[in-house]
Every structure is written in C-alpha cells, then in structure tokens.
Amino acid sequence: MKYVLYQSHHPLADFESIRRDILKTLDGFRNTKTPTLIVGPELLLTGYPLQDLCLQKSFYEQYLQHLRLLEMSLLSLPPLSHLGFIIGGLDYHFDQEKIPFQIYNCLYLATPGKKLEVIYYKKQLPNYDIFDEKKYFTPGNITGLWQWNDQNIGLLICEDMWGTSQSADQDPIYQLQLAAQSQNVQLAAVINCSASPFNNGKHLKRLDR
C-alpha cells in the first residue's frame, strides 16, 4: 500500500485548474501496480476558506457543473480499482425550491473508471479565530472507519482530530476508536485532510494527538 500526499495551491473557485490538476495527478500513477491512495487537502475541489461564497447561487451552480465534468472524465478513464484519490469537497443538499438547506464539508473518492463517491463528512465544525464553519456547514454522522483495497483506514477532516474540549459537540477520534474496537479491526492508517493555517510546531502537535 502506497500513500501519496497532494498539496493544493489553487485560488478559490478556480474550478478548471483544480479539475485539470486532479486528472493530471491520477494520470501520473496510471501505470502503478501497487495499491496507491493519493490524499488531497480539505476542500481541494473549491479552495479554502470559502465563507459566504459557498452560499452564492453562481458559485454552487458552477461547482456542481465542476463535479459533473470531473465525474465524466473519471468515467471515461480505463478502470483502475487499486488507484484512488481522496478529494476534499462540498456535498450540497437542496430543498424543493432548489435552495441549499444542508452543505457538508466532505471527502470524495475519485477512482478511474468509477463515479465520485462520498466517503466521509466532517463532524467537528470550528467556530473560533478565522473559522466560522457552523454558519455554513452541517456536521456529519458517517463513521470515520473506511475500507479500501483490503485496508482499514480512519478518516478525519481537520478539526475532527482536535474535538476534545467540553464545548465540542462530539469527539470523532473517540468515535473512530469505538468503531474499530467494535468491529475488531486494526487501522492501517489514520488520514486527516486539513486546510489549516501554517504555524510552527503544528506537525508535532498532530503526531502527539
């Protein structure tokens, strides 16, 4: 099993460039024989932080078209079930008047020859400092235990690994531990897709957590 980290530097809503780079990255591993999982950051499909942009009709209409075009490109590729790309994005849920009533910060799995698949929803939404995610997003309830190519993998998005204060709604790491214990599985890896501002020493804090 091989893990490849993908770092994004795209401006917000630069959909064509984002889509092109995702497909180019997948193409670079098309001849790999080893199961390979490429891991992108939180909200790779849109850029981060979006703030009120994600509520604007012109934005989400372009974003949904962006998803359709990416999925069409994936379906046109030769199937490669041992190659996957974890991509941070948004999952919109609309009411009967086609107005978003729920927006999830999520992880998609992009696999050549297959449709995009939602594999995780962010559970812990930060609401401090520069973050205001409770204003925009709905917390998820999908267990972070995920199986891919016979490997058991834990999935988290950014704040999910820090949700331990008394004010936190839930502790996704604890929930992940319980899920693994109840199913009697050993995790091969825990993947945390983040879009945090850089600061010195954060890597060591992540490893400690």
Short mmCIF file of C-alpha atoms in Angstrom, two decimals:
data_model
loop_
_atom_site.label_atom_id
_atom_site.label_comp_id
_atom_site.label_asym_id
_atom_site.label_seq_id
_atom_site.Cartn_x
_atom_site.Cartn_y
_atom_site.Cartn_z
CA MET A 1 0.00 0.00 0.00
CA LYS A 2 1.37 3.39 -1.03
CA TYR A 3 0.19 6.82 0.19
CA VAL A 4 0.89 9.97 -1.82
CA LEU A 5 0.27 13.44 -0.39
CA TYR A 6 -1.06 16.08 -2.77
CA GLN A 7 -0.71 19.77 -1.84
CA SER A 8 -3.01 22.33 -3.46
CA HIS A 9 -2.17 25.95 -4.25
CA HIS A 10 -5.27 26.94 -6.21
CA PRO A 11 -7.20 30.20 -5.78
CA LEU A 12 -10.80 29.89 -4.57
CA ALA A 13 -13.21 28.52 -7.19
CA ASP A 14 -10.52 28.04 -9.85
CA PHE A 15 -12.51 25.02 -10.97
CA GLU A 16 -10.94 24.34 -14.35
CA SER A 17 -7.41 24.41 -12.97
CA ILE A 18 -8.36 22.25 -9.97
CA ARG A 19 -10.03 19.66 -12.19
CA ARG A 20 -7.11 19.61 -14.62
CA ASP A 21 -4.58 19.05 -11.83
CA ILE A 22 -6.63 16.23 -10.25
CA LEU A 23 -6.82 14.37 -13.55
CA LYS A 24 -3.14 15.04 -14.29
CA THR A 25 -2.18 13.64 -10.89
CA LEU A 26 -4.24 10.49 -11.43
CA ASP A 27 -2.73 10.08 -14.89
CA GLY A 28 0.75 10.18 -13.38
CA PHE A 29 0.00 6.98 -11.45
CA ARG A 30 -1.92 5.08 -14.15
CA ASN A 31 0.90 2.52 -14.58
CA THR A 32 1.34 1.78 -10.89
CA LYS A 33 0.88 -1.86 -9.85
CA THR A 34 0.80 -1.22 -6.09
CA PRO A 35 -2.46 -0.08 -4.47
CA THR A 36 -1.95 3.70 -4.31
CA LEU A 37 -4.02 6.22 -2.39
CA ILE A 38 -3.44 9.90 -3.20
CA VAL A 39 -4.55 12.20 -0.38
CA GLY A 40 -5.55 15.80 -1.02
CA PRO A 41 -6.39 18.58 1.46
CA GLU A 42 -9.72 19.68 2.88
CA LEU A 43 -11.94 21.34 0.22
CA LEU A 44 -9.46 20.73 -2.58
CA LEU A 45 -12.35 20.94 -5.06
CA THR A 46 -13.16 24.54 -4.12
CA GLY A 47 -10.30 26.11 -2.21
CA TYR A 48 -10.48 27.23 1.42
CA PRO A 49 -11.81 29.17 3.32
CA LEU A 50 -14.96 29.84 1.30
CA GLN A 51 -17.05 31.77 3.85
CA ASP A 52 -20.17 33.33 2.22
CA LEU A 53 -19.03 32.32 -1.27
CA CYS A 54 -20.43 28.81 -0.77
CA LEU A 55 -23.94 30.32 -0.31
CA GLN A 56 -23.95 32.23 -3.61
CA LYS A 57 -26.01 30.67 -6.38
CA SER A 58 -23.47 31.46 -9.08
CA PHE A 59 -20.80 29.66 -7.07
CA TYR A 60 -22.67 26.45 -6.29
CA GLU A 61 -24.08 26.15 -9.80
CA GLN A 62 -20.52 26.32 -11.19
CA TYR A 63 -19.34 23.91 -8.51
CA LEU A 64 -21.99 21.32 -9.38
CA GLN A 65 -21.03 21.59 -13.05
CA HIS A 66 -17.41 21.17 -11.96
CA LEU A 67 -18.35 17.90 -10.17
CA ARG A 68 -20.23 16.62 -13.22
CA LEU A 69 -17.31 17.33 -15.55
CA LEU A 70 -14.84 15.67 -13.19
CA GLU A 71 -17.05 12.61 -12.87
CA MET A 72 -17.49 12.36 -16.65
CA SER A 73 -13.70 12.48 -17.05
CA LEU A 74 -13.25 9.75 -14.43
CA LEU A 75 -15.83 7.51 -16.11
CA SER A 76 -14.04 7.91 -19.44
CA LEU A 77 -10.79 6.50 -18.00
CA PRO A 78 -9.83 2.81 -18.01
CA PRO A 79 -10.93 1.27 -14.66
CA LEU A 80 -8.18 1.11 -12.03
CA SER A 81 -9.67 -0.05 -8.73
CA HIS A 82 -6.25 -0.06 -7.00
CA LEU A 83 -5.77 3.70 -7.61
CA GLY A 84 -7.74 6.24 -5.60
CA PHE A 85 -7.64 9.97 -4.88
CA ILE A 86 -9.20 11.33 -1.68
CA ILE A 87 -10.51 14.78 -2.55
CA GLY A 88 -11.98 17.31 -0.14
CA GLY A 89 -15.15 18.98 -1.41
CA LEU A 90 -18.72 20.04 -0.69
CA ASP A 91 -21.89 17.97 -0.80
CA TYR A 92 -24.96 20.18 -1.31
CA HIS A 93 -28.48 19.07 -0.36
CA PHE A 94 -31.30 21.13 -1.89
CA ASP A 95 -34.94 21.69 -0.97
CA GLN A 96 -37.86 21.58 -3.43
CA GLU A 97 -37.13 25.16 -4.49
CA LYS A 98 -33.51 24.18 -5.28
CA ILE A 99 -32.12 26.21 -2.39
CA PRO A 100 -29.33 24.62 -0.32
CA PHE A 101 -30.60 23.62 3.11
CA GLN A 102 -27.58 21.49 4.05
CA ILE A 103 -23.95 21.80 2.97
CA TYR A 104 -21.47 19.16 4.06
CA ASN A 105 -17.70 19.53 4.14
CA CYS A 106 -16.80 16.08 2.85
CA LEU A 107 -14.27 13.73 1.33
CA TYR A 108 -14.83 12.19 -2.09
CA LEU A 109 -13.04 9.17 -3.51
CA ALA A 110 -12.05 9.61 -7.15
CA THR A 111 -11.24 6.33 -8.92
CA PRO A 112 -10.52 5.95 -12.65
CA GLY A 113 -13.50 4.32 -14.37
CA LYS A 114 -15.95 5.00 -11.49
CA LYS A 115 -18.30 7.69 -10.24
CA LEU A 116 -17.26 10.03 -7.45
CA GLU A 117 -18.13 8.57 -4.05
CA VAL A 118 -18.68 10.47 -0.79
CA ILE A 119 -16.74 8.58 1.88
CA TYR A 120 -16.80 10.95 4.87
CA TYR A 121 -18.46 14.09 6.27
CA LYS A 122 -16.63 16.48 8.60
CA LYS A 123 -18.12 16.16 12.10
CA GLN A 124 -16.44 18.84 14.19
CA LEU A 125 -17.02 22.36 12.82
CA PRO A 126 -14.65 25.05 14.19
CA ASN A 127 -16.20 28.37 15.21
CA TYR A 128 -13.33 30.49 16.53
CA ASP A 129 -10.45 32.69 15.31
CA ILE A 130 -10.72 32.82 11.49
CA PHE A 131 -13.18 29.91 11.36
CA ASP A 132 -16.97 30.25 11.10
CA GLU A 133 -17.97 26.83 9.80
CA LYS A 134 -21.12 26.35 11.85
CA LYS A 135 -22.64 29.19 9.84
CA TYR A 136 -22.23 27.26 6.59
CA PHE A 137 -21.90 23.54 7.15
CA THR A 138 -23.92 20.69 8.64
CA PRO A 139 -21.95 18.28 10.85
CA GLY A 140 -21.66 14.75 9.52
CA ASN A 141 -22.54 11.45 11.16
CA ILE A 142 -20.65 8.96 8.96
CA THR A 143 -18.23 6.80 10.96
CA GLY A 144 -14.65 7.51 10.00
CA LEU A 145 -13.82 3.82 9.61
CA TRP A 146 -13.34 3.10 5.90
CA GLN A 147 -12.07 0.08 3.99
CA TRP A 148 -10.16 0.38 0.73
CA ASN A 149 -8.21 -2.36 -1.08
CA ASP A 150 -8.43 -4.64 1.98
CA GLN A 151 -7.00 -1.94 4.27
CA ASN A 152 -8.87 -0.44 7.25
CA ILE A 153 -8.32 3.32 7.27
CA GLY A 154 -9.51 6.03 9.64
CA LEU A 155 -10.82 9.24 8.03
CA LEU A 156 -10.92 12.69 9.63
CA ILE A 157 -11.15 16.27 8.36
CA CYS A 158 -9.04 18.91 10.10
CA GLU A 159 -10.89 19.90 13.31
CA ASP A 160 -12.15 16.34 13.77
CA MET A 161 -8.83 15.44 15.37
CA TRP A 162 -8.99 18.33 17.87
CA GLY A 163 -12.58 18.00 19.13
CA THR A 164 -11.87 17.17 22.76
CA SER A 165 -12.95 20.31 24.66
CA GLN A 166 -16.10 20.41 26.81
CA SER A 167 -17.71 22.70 24.23
CA ALA A 168 -17.16 20.19 21.40
CA ASP A 169 -20.31 18.52 20.07
CA GLN A 170 -18.57 15.18 19.61
CA ASP A 171 -15.12 13.59 19.57
CA PRO A 172 -14.61 11.95 16.15
CA ILE A 173 -11.35 10.27 17.21
CA TYR A 174 -13.09 8.56 20.13
CA GLN A 175 -15.92 7.51 17.79
CA LEU A 176 -13.35 6.13 15.36
CA GLN A 177 -11.69 4.14 18.14
CA LEU A 178 -15.03 2.69 19.23
CA ALA A 179 -15.91 1.71 15.66
CA ALA A 180 -12.57 -0.06 15.19
CA GLN A 181 -12.88 -1.87 18.52
CA SER A 182 -16.49 -2.94 17.94
CA GLN A 183 -15.57 -4.40 14.53
CA ASN A 184 -12.31 -5.83 15.88
CA VAL A 185 -10.16 -4.26 13.17
CA GLN A 186 -6.66 -2.79 13.19
CA LEU A 187 -6.23 0.55 11.43
CA ALA A 188 -3.51 0.62 8.78
CA ALA A 189 -3.54 4.43 8.80
CA VAL A 190 -5.46 7.48 10.01
CA ILE A 191 -5.84 10.16 7.34
CA ASN A 192 -6.58 13.74 8.38
CA CYS A 193 -7.27 16.07 5.45
CA SER A 194 -6.66 19.64 6.58
CA ALA A 195 -6.61 23.20 5.32
CA SER A 196 -5.22 24.76 8.49
CA PRO A 197 -3.19 27.98 8.50
CA PHE A 198 0.51 27.13 8.84
CA ASN A 199 2.21 27.59 12.20
CA ASN A 200 5.48 26.35 13.68
CA GLY A 201 5.27 23.14 15.66
CA LYS A 202 1.83 22.10 14.37
CA HIS A 203 3.19 18.91 12.80
CA LEU A 204 4.45 17.66 16.18
CA LYS A 205 1.11 18.52 17.81
CA ARG A 206 -0.67 16.46 15.15
CA LEU A 207 1.61 13.48 15.78
CA ASP A 208 1.03 13.74 19.53
CA ARG A 209 -2.72 13.82 19.04
#
